[in-house]
């Protein structure tokens, strides 16, 4: 158990819909990262927040957005869903916003878009 | 971050050492070598990292060649639970935000 929690575990929805994925980082971790893992693209970095502010952006679509709240939990919002958005979405956390610290990953949310 | 090359897959007998190679010939002086693994659709797990000296922890050992152009992750006594995809990542530490850029990794199959 990494200490990072993600809800829900599974999500099934239809094309065109909007969903919200939630992540609670490990106690004391200020930085949250979101990653997407699909069969054809592998594990891809989406976005990072540090203490409530966006810190780095990766291959995140404009239809996707994220935020980190004052209690440090984070939400990833996916809208106008397409079949290709079906993937595993992982959240990770680390103590600070630095490459030196290891990241702890949550169990992931499996999104299926029908 | 420097590009890495890893074999697509490897097999290892249970109880034997698993040696996973990684080539990073374009590594810069300020780039570290990190290893993570992912066990069947679980979240990736940090294993070890190093700059130029060999490193060891309770999970594995990391051997980095003197010219730092390649490294080997060693699992000393592989078990069936070590079957996973192993990712070698090279990245700058100072001034980096911390994001991980994953390649395709090596799928290690530990066989009884």
Coordinates of C-alpha atoms in Angstrom, one line a residue:
Chain A
X1 CA 0.0 0.0 0.0
X2 CA 1.6 3.2 -1.2
X3 CA -0.6 5.5 0.9
X4 CA -2.0 7.2 -2.2
X5 CA -5.7 6.6 -2.7
X6 CA -7.7 6.9 -5.9
X7 CA -11.4 6.8 -6.5
X8 CA -13.3 5.3 -8.2
X9 CA -11.5 2.1 -9.0
X10 CA -13.5 1.5 -12.1
X11 CA -15.6 3.8 -14.2
X12 CA -17.7 3.0 -17.2
X13 CA -19.3 5.8 -19.2
X14 CA -20.4 6.7 -22.7
X15 CA -18.8 8.9 -25.3
X16 CA -19.5 12.6 -24.9
X17 CA -19.8 12.3 -21.1
X18 CA -17.7 14.0 -18.4
X19 CA -16.1 12.3 -15.4
X20 CA -14.0 13.2 -12.4
X21 CA -11.3 11.1 -11.0
X22 CA -10.1 11.8 -7.4
X23 CA -6.7 11.4 -5.8
X24 CA -5.6 11.7 -2.2
X25 CA -1.8 11.9 -1.8
X26 CA 0.2 10.4 1.0
X27 CA 0.1 12.3 4.2
X28 CA 2.7 15.1 4.0
X29 CA 3.2 15.0 0.2
X30 CA 2.7 18.4 -1.5
X31 CA 3.1 17.3 -5.1
X32 CA 0.6 15.3 -7.1
X33 CA 1.1 13.9 -10.6
X34 CA -1.4 12.4 -13.1
X35 CA -0.4 9.7 -15.6
X36 CA -2.4 8.0 -18.3
X37 CA -1.7 4.4 -19.4
X38 CA -3.3 3.1 -22.6
X39 CA -2.4 0.1 -24.6
X40 CA -1.0 2.0 -27.5
X41 CA 0.6 4.9 -25.8
X42 CA 2.1 3.3 -22.6
X43 CA 2.5 5.4 -19.5
X44 CA 2.3 9.1 -20.2
X45 CA 2.7 12.0 -17.9
X46 CA -0.3 14.4 -18.0
X47 CA 0.1 17.1 -15.4
X48 CA 1.6 18.0 -12.0
X49 CA 0.5 20.2 -9.1
X50 CA 2.5 21.4 -6.2
X51 CA 0.8 22.8 -3.2
X52 CA -2.2 23.9 -5.2
X53 CA -0.5 25.3 -8.2
X54 CA 0.1 23.8 -11.6
X55 CA 3.8 22.9 -11.9
X56 CA 4.3 21.0 -15.1
X57 CA 2.2 19.9 -18.1
X58 CA 2.7 16.9 -20.3
X59 CA 0.6 15.4 -23.1
X60 CA -2.7 16.5 -21.6
X61 CA -5.6 17.1 -23.9
X62 CA -7.6 20.4 -23.8
X63 CA -10.7 18.4 -22.9
X64 CA -8.9 17.3 -19.7
X65 CA -8.3 19.6 -16.7
X66 CA -7.1 19.1 -13.2
X67 CA -6.8 21.0 -9.9
X68 CA -5.3 20.5 -6.4
X69 CA -7.4 21.7 -3.5
X70 CA -6.3 23.3 -0.2
X71 CA -6.4 19.9 1.5
X72 CA -4.0 18.7 -1.2
X73 CA -6.3 16.2 -2.8
X74 CA -6.5 16.4 -6.6
X75 CA -9.1 15.9 -9.2
X76 CA -8.7 15.1 -12.9
X77 CA -11.7 16.1 -15.0
X78 CA -12.2 14.5 -18.4
X79 CA -14.9 15.9 -20.7
X80 CA -16.4 15.1 -24.1
X81 CA -15.1 11.6 -23.7
X82 CA -14.0 9.6 -26.7
X83 CA -13.4 5.9 -27.1
X84 CA -9.7 6.5 -27.1
X85 CA -9.8 8.0 -23.6
X86 CA -10.3 4.5 -22.2
X87 CA -7.2 3.9 -20.1
X88 CA -5.8 3.4 -16.6
X89 CA -5.3 6.8 -14.9
X90 CA -2.7 6.9 -12.1
X91 CA -2.1 9.5 -9.6
X92 CA 1.3 9.7 -7.8
X93 CA 2.6 11.9 -5.0
X94 CA 5.9 13.1 -3.7
X95 CA 7.1 15.2 -0.8
X96 CA 8.2 18.1 -2.9
X97 CA 8.3 19.1 -6.5
X98 CA 11.7 17.6 -7.4
X99 CA 13.1 14.8 -9.4
X100 CA 15.2 13.6 -6.4
X101 CA 12.2 12.3 -4.4
X102 CA 10.6 9.1 -5.4
X103 CA 7.0 9.1 -6.4
X104 CA 4.4 6.9 -4.8
X105 CA 1.7 5.7 -7.1
X106 CA -1.9 5.0 -6.4
X107 CA -3.8 1.9 -7.6
X108 CA -5.3 3.7 -10.5
X109 CA -8.7 4.3 -11.9
X110 CA -9.7 2.2 -14.9
X111 CA -11.9 4.2 -17.3
X112 CA -13.9 2.5 -20.0
X113 CA -15.7 4.7 -22.5
X114 CA -18.3 2.9 -24.5
Chain B
X1 CA 16.2 13.7 -20.3
X2 CA 18.4 11.2 -22.0
X3 CA 16.9 8.4 -24.0
X4 CA 17.1 4.8 -22.7
X5 CA 17.1 1.5 -24.5
X6 CA 16.0 -1.7 -22.8
X7 CA 15.3 -5.2 -24.0
X8 CA 11.6 -5.8 -24.6
X9 CA 11.5 -9.0 -22.5
X10 CA 13.6 -11.3 -20.4
X11 CA 13.1 -14.5 -18.5
X12 CA 14.6 -15.5 -15.2
X13 CA 14.4 -18.7 -13.1
X14 CA 13.0 -18.4 -9.7
X15 CA 15.7 -18.0 -7.1
X16 CA 18.3 -16.9 -9.5
X17 CA 19.6 -13.3 -10.0
X18 CA 17.8 -11.2 -12.6
X19 CA 20.0 -8.8 -14.4
X20 CA 18.2 -6.1 -16.3
X21 CA 20.3 -3.9 -18.6
X22 CA 19.7 -0.4 -19.7
X23 CA 21.6 1.6 -22.2
X24 CA 21.7 5.4 -21.8
X25 CA 24.7 6.4 -24.0
X26 CA 23.7 10.1 -24.2
X27 CA 23.4 10.6 -20.4
X28 CA 24.6 13.9 -19.1
X29 CA 26.8 14.5 -16.1
X30 CA 23.9 15.8 -14.0
X31 CA 21.4 13.0 -14.9
X32 CA 20.5 10.2 -12.5
X33 CA 19.4 6.7 -13.4
X34 CA 16.1 5.7 -11.9
X35 CA 14.3 2.3 -11.9
X36 CA 10.6 1.7 -11.4
X37 CA 8.6 -1.4 -11.9
X38 CA 4.9 -2.1 -12.6
X39 CA 3.3 -5.3 -11.6
X40 CA 0.4 -6.2 -13.8
X41 CA -1.6 -2.9 -14.1
X42 CA -0.8 -1.8 -10.5
X43 CA 0.7 1.6 -10.0
X44 CA 4.4 1.8 -10.7
X45 CA 6.7 1.3 -7.8
X46 CA 10.0 3.0 -7.2
X47 CA 13.0 0.6 -6.9
X48 CA 16.3 2.4 -6.8
X49 CA 18.3 5.3 -8.3
X50 CA 21.9 6.4 -8.6
X51 CA 24.2 8.9 -10.2
X52 CA 27.6 7.1 -10.7
X53 CA 28.3 4.9 -7.7
X54 CA 26.7 1.5 -7.4
X55 CA 23.7 1.5 -5.1
X56 CA 22.0 -1.2 -3.1
X57 CA 18.8 -1.3 -1.1
X58 CA 16.5 -4.0 0.3
X59 CA 14.9 -4.5 -3.2
X60 CA 17.8 -4.4 -5.6
X61 CA 21.3 -3.3 -6.6
X62 CA 22.1 -0.8 -9.3
X63 CA 25.4 -1.1 -11.2
X64 CA 26.4 1.9 -13.3
X65 CA 29.4 1.5 -15.7
X66 CA 32.3 3.9 -15.2
X67 CA 31.4 5.9 -18.3
X68 CA 27.8 5.9 -17.1
X69 CA 26.6 4.9 -20.6
X70 CA 24.8 1.9 -19.3
X71 CA 23.5 0.3 -16.1
X72 CA 22.2 -3.0 -14.8
X73 CA 19.5 -3.5 -12.2
X74 CA 20.0 -6.7 -10.3
X75 CA 17.3 -8.5 -8.3
X76 CA 19.5 -11.0 -6.4
X77 CA 17.0 -13.8 -5.8
X78 CA 14.1 -13.3 -8.1
X79 CA 10.7 -14.6 -7.0
X80 CA 7.5 -15.1 -8.9
X81 CA 6.3 -11.8 -7.4
X82 CA 9.0 -10.0 -9.3
X83 CA 7.3 -10.7 -12.6
X84 CA 6.7 -7.1 -13.8
X85 CA 7.6 -4.5 -16.4
X86 CA 10.8 -2.7 -15.3
X87 CA 11.4 0.9 -16.4
X88 CA 14.8 2.5 -16.6
X89 CA 14.5 6.3 -16.5
X90 CA 17.3 8.9 -16.9
X91 CA 16.5 12.4 -15.6
X92 CA 18.0 15.6 -14.4
X93 CA 17.4 16.1 -10.7
X94 CA 18.2 19.8 -10.0
X95 CA 15.6 22.2 -11.3
X96 CA 13.4 19.4 -12.5
X97 CA 9.8 19.3 -11.5
X98 CA 9.9 15.6 -10.9
X99 CA 7.7 14.3 -13.7
X100 CA 8.6 10.8 -15.0
X101 CA 8.9 10.0 -18.6
X102 CA 8.4 6.3 -19.1
X103 CA 9.7 4.2 -22.1
X104 CA 8.5 0.8 -23.0
X105 CA 10.4 -1.0 -20.3
X106 CA 11.5 -4.6 -20.0
X107 CA 8.9 -7.3 -19.2
X108 CA 10.6 -9.7 -16.8
X109 CA 9.0 -13.1 -16.5
X110 CA 10.2 -15.1 -13.5
X111 CA 9.6 -18.8 -14.1
X112 CA 9.3 -21.6 -11.5

